[in-house]
Tab-separated table of C-alpha atoms and ligand atoms in Angstrom:
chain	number	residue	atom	x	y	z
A	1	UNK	CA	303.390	206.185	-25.624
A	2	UNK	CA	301.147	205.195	-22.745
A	3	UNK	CA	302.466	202.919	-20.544
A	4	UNK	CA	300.973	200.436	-18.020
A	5	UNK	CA	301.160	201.368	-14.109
A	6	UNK	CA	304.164	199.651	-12.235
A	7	UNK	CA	302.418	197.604	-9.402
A	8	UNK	CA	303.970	199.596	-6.439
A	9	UNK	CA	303.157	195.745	-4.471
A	10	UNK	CA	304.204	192.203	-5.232
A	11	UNK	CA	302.028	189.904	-7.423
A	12	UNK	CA	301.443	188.224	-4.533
A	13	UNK	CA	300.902	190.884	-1.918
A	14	UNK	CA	296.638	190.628	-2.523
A	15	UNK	CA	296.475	186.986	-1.215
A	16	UNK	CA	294.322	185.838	-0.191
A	17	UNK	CA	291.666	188.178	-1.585
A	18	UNK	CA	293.137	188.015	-5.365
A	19	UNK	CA	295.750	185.636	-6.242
A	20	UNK	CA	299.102	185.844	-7.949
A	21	UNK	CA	298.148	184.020	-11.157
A	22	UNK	CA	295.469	186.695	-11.274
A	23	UNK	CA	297.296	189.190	-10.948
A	24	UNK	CA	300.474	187.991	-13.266
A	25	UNK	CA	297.722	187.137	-15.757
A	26	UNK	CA	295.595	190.177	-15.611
A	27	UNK	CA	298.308	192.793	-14.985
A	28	UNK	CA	301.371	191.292	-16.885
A	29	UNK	CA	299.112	189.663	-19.711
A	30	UNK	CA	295.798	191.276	-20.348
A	31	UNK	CA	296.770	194.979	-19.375
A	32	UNK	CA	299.713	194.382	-21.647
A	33	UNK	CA	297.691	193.709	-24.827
A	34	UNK	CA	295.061	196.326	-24.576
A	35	UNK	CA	297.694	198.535	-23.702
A	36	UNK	CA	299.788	197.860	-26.758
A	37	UNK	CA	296.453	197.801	-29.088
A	38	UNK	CA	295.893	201.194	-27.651
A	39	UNK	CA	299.020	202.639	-28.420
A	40	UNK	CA	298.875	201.582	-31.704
A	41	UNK	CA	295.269	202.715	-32.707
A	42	UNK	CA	296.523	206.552	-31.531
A	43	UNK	CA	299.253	206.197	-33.894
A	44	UNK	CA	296.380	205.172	-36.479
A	45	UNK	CA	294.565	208.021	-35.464
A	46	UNK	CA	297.215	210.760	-35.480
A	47	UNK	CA	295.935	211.033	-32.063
A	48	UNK	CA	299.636	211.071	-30.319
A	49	UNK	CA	300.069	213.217	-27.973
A	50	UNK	CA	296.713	213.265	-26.402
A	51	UNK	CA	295.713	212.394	-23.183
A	52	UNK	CA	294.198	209.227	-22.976
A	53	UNK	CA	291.149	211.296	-21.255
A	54	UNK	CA	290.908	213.984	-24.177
A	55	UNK	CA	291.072	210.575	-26.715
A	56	UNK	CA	288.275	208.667	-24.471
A	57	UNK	CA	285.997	211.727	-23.895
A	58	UNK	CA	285.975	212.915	-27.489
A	59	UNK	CA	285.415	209.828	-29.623
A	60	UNK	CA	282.893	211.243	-31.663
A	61	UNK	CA	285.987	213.207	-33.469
A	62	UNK	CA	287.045	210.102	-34.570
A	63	UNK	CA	284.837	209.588	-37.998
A	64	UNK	CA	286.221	205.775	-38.909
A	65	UNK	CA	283.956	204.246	-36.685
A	66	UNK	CA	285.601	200.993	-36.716
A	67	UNK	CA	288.905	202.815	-35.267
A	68	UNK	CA	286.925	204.786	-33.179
A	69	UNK	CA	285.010	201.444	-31.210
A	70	UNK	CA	288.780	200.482	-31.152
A	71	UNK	CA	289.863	203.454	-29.021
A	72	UNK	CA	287.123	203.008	-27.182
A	73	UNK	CA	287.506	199.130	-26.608
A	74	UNK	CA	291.420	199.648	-26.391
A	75	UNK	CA	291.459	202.604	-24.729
A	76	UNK	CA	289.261	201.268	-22.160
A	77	UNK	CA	290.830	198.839	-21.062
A	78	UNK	CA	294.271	200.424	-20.955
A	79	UNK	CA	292.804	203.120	-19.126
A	80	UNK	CA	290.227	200.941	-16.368
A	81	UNK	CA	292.871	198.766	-15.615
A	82	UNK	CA	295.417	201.584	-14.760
A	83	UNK	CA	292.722	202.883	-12.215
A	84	UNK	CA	291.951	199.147	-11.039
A	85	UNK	CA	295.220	197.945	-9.975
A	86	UNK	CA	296.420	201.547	-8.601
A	87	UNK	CA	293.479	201.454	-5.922
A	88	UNK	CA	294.932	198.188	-4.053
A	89	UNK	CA	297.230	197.984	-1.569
A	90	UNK	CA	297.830	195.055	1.073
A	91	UNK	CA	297.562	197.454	3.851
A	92	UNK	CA	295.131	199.509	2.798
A	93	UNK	CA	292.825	202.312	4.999
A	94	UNK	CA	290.048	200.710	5.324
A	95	UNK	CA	288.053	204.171	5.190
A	96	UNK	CA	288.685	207.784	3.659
A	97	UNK	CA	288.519	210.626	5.268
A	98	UNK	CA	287.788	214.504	4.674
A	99	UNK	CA	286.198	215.971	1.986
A	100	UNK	CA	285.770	212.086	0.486
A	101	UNK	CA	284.543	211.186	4.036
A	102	UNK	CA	282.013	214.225	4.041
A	103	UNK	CA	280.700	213.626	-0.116
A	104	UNK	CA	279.804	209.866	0.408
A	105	UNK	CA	277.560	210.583	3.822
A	106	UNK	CA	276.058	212.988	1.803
A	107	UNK	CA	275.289	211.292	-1.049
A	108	UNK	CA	274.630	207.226	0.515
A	109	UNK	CA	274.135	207.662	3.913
A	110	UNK	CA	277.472	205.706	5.358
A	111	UNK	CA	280.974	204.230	3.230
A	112	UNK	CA	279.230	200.709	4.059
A	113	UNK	CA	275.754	202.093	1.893
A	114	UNK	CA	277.968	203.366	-0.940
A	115	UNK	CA	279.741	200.155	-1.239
A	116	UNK	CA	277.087	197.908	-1.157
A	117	UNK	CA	275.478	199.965	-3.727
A	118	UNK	CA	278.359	199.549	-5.920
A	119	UNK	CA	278.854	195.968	-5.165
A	120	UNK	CA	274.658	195.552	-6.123
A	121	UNK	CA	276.011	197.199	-9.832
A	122	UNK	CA	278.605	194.952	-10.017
A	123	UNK	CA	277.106	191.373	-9.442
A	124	UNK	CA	273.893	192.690	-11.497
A	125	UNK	CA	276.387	193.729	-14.807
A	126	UNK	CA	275.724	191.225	-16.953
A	127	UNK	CA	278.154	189.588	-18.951
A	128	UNK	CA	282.027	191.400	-19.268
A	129	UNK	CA	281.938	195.391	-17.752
A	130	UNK	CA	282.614	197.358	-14.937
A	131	UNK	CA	280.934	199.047	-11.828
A	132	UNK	CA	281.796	202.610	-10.975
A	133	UNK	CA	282.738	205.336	-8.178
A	134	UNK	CA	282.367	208.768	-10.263
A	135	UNK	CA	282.480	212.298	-9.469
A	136	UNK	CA	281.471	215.181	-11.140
A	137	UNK	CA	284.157	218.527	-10.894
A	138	UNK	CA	282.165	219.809	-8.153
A	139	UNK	CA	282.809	216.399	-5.959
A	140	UNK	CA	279.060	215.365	-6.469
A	141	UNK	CA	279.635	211.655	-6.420
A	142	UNK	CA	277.783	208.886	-8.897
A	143	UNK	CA	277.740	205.114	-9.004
A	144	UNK	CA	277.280	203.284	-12.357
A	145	UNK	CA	278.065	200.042	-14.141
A	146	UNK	CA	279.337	199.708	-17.762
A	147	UNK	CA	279.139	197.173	-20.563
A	148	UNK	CA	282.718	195.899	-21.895
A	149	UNK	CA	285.626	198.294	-21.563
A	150	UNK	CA	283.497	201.036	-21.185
A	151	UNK	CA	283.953	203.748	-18.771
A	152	UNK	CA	282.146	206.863	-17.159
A	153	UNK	CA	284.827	209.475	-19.798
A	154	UNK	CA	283.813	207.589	-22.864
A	155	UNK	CA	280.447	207.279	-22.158
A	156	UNK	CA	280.801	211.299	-22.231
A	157	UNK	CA	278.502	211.598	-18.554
A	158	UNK	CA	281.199	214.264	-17.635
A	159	UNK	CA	282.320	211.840	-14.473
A	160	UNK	CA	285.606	211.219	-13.608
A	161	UNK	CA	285.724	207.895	-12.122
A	162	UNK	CA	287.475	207.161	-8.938
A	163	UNK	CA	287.040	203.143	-8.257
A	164	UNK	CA	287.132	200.982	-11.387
A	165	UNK	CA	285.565	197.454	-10.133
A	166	UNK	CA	286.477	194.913	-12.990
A	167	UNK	CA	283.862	192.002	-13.004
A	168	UNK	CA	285.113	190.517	-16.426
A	169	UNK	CA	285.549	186.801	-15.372
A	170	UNK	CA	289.231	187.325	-15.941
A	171	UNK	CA	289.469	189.369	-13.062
A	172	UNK	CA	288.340	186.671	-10.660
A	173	UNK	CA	287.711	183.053	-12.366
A	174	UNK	CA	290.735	181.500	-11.699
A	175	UNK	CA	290.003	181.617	-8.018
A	176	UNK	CA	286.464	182.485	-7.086
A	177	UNK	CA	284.646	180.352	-10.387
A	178	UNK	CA	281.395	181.370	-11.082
A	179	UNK	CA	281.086	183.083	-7.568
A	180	UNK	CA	281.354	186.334	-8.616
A	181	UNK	CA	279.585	188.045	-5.508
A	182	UNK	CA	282.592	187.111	-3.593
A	183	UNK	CA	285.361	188.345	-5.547
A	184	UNK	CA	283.173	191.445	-5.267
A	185	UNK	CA	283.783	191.320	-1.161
A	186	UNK	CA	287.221	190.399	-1.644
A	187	UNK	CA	287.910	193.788	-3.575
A	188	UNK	CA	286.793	195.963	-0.791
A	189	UNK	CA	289.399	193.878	1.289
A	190	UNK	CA	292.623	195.419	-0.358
A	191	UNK	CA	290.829	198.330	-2.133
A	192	UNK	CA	293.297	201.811	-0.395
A	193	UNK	CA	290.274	204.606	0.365
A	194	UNK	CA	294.004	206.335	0.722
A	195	UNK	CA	294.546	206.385	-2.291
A	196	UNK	CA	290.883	206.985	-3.826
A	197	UNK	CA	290.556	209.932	-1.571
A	198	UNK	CA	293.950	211.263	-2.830
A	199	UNK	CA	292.378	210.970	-6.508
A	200	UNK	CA	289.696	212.510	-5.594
A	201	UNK	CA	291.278	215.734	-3.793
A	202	UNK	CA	293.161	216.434	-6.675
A	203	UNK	CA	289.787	216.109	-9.363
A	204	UNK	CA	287.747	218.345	-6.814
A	205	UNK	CA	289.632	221.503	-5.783
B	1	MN	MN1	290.291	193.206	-16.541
């Protein structure tokens, strides 16, 4: 069974960046279902057991393809929102260090080039999806954005993604409207570069 992440804050602990109806509704309502749809479709599948990576990078073994956009769609979204609400922390380092530190110089130039190239994927996603922090095994890094639940594993790119930056209007419309753009700047406000360097240290050995 694959079960949600346990908010290691308080509901209430993003304010003001995201609110607590946000995150009661998001985490306790829409995580919930998709999570419960994923579990299950594996069942369907005979696919218990598997990690939800192995299930999400290997759709094409699925030959119902109507079960198989299901994982995808279900799988998704269990999976994205795991990664989404594990980054956040109210006190969060505001910067990574190390071998992170070192790969995003390398690739953008600064942290503040890399972001705003992430946030530029985000607000330019349109309709429900995702923008993307991926690295390859060798710590090369990639951004991206993604239609629905879609993510860098099931689009089969070989990335491992390491900040998941939900832009459905669920994620933000109850307190920023239709002002998307700065939801986006609110997420770098409580996003823990702790905690995505940790990820990626133990992706990239
Ligand atoms: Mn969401």
């Amino acid at each position: 069974m694959f079960e949600q992440i346990k908010l290691d804050y308080a509901t209430n602990a993003l304010e003001p960046w995201i609110d607590q109806v946000t995150v009661e509704t998001h985490h306790g309502k829409h995580h919930v279902t998709y999570t419960n749809n994923f579990n299950d479709l594996v069942e369907k599948a005979g696919l218990t057991g598997k990690t939800a990576e192995e299930i999400l990078g290997n759709l094409n073994a699925v030959s119902d393809t109507v079960l198989r956009q299901g994982l995808k769609n279900q799988g998704g979204g269990y999976y994205n929102h795991n990664l989404y609400f594990e980054m956040f922390s109210p006190s969060p380092a505001k910067a990574p260090t190390g071998k992170l530190a070192d790969a995003i110089n390398q690739k953008f130039g600064s942290l503040d080039a890399c972001i705003e190239e992430i946030s530029k994927l985000a607000a330019a996603q349109f309709g429900s999806g995702w923008a993307w922090l991926s690295t390859d095994a060798k710590g090369e890094l990639f951004v991206s954005n993604s239609l629905n639940q879609d993510n860098p594993i099931s689009e089969g790119t070989g990335h491992t993604p390491l900040i998941a930056l939900d832009v459905w209007e669920h994620a933000y419309y109850l307190k920023y409207k239709n002002v998307r753009p700065d939801y986006i700047k609110a997420f770098w406000e409580i996003l823990d570069w702790k905690k995505v360097e940790d990820r990626y240290n133990s992706i990239v050995k």
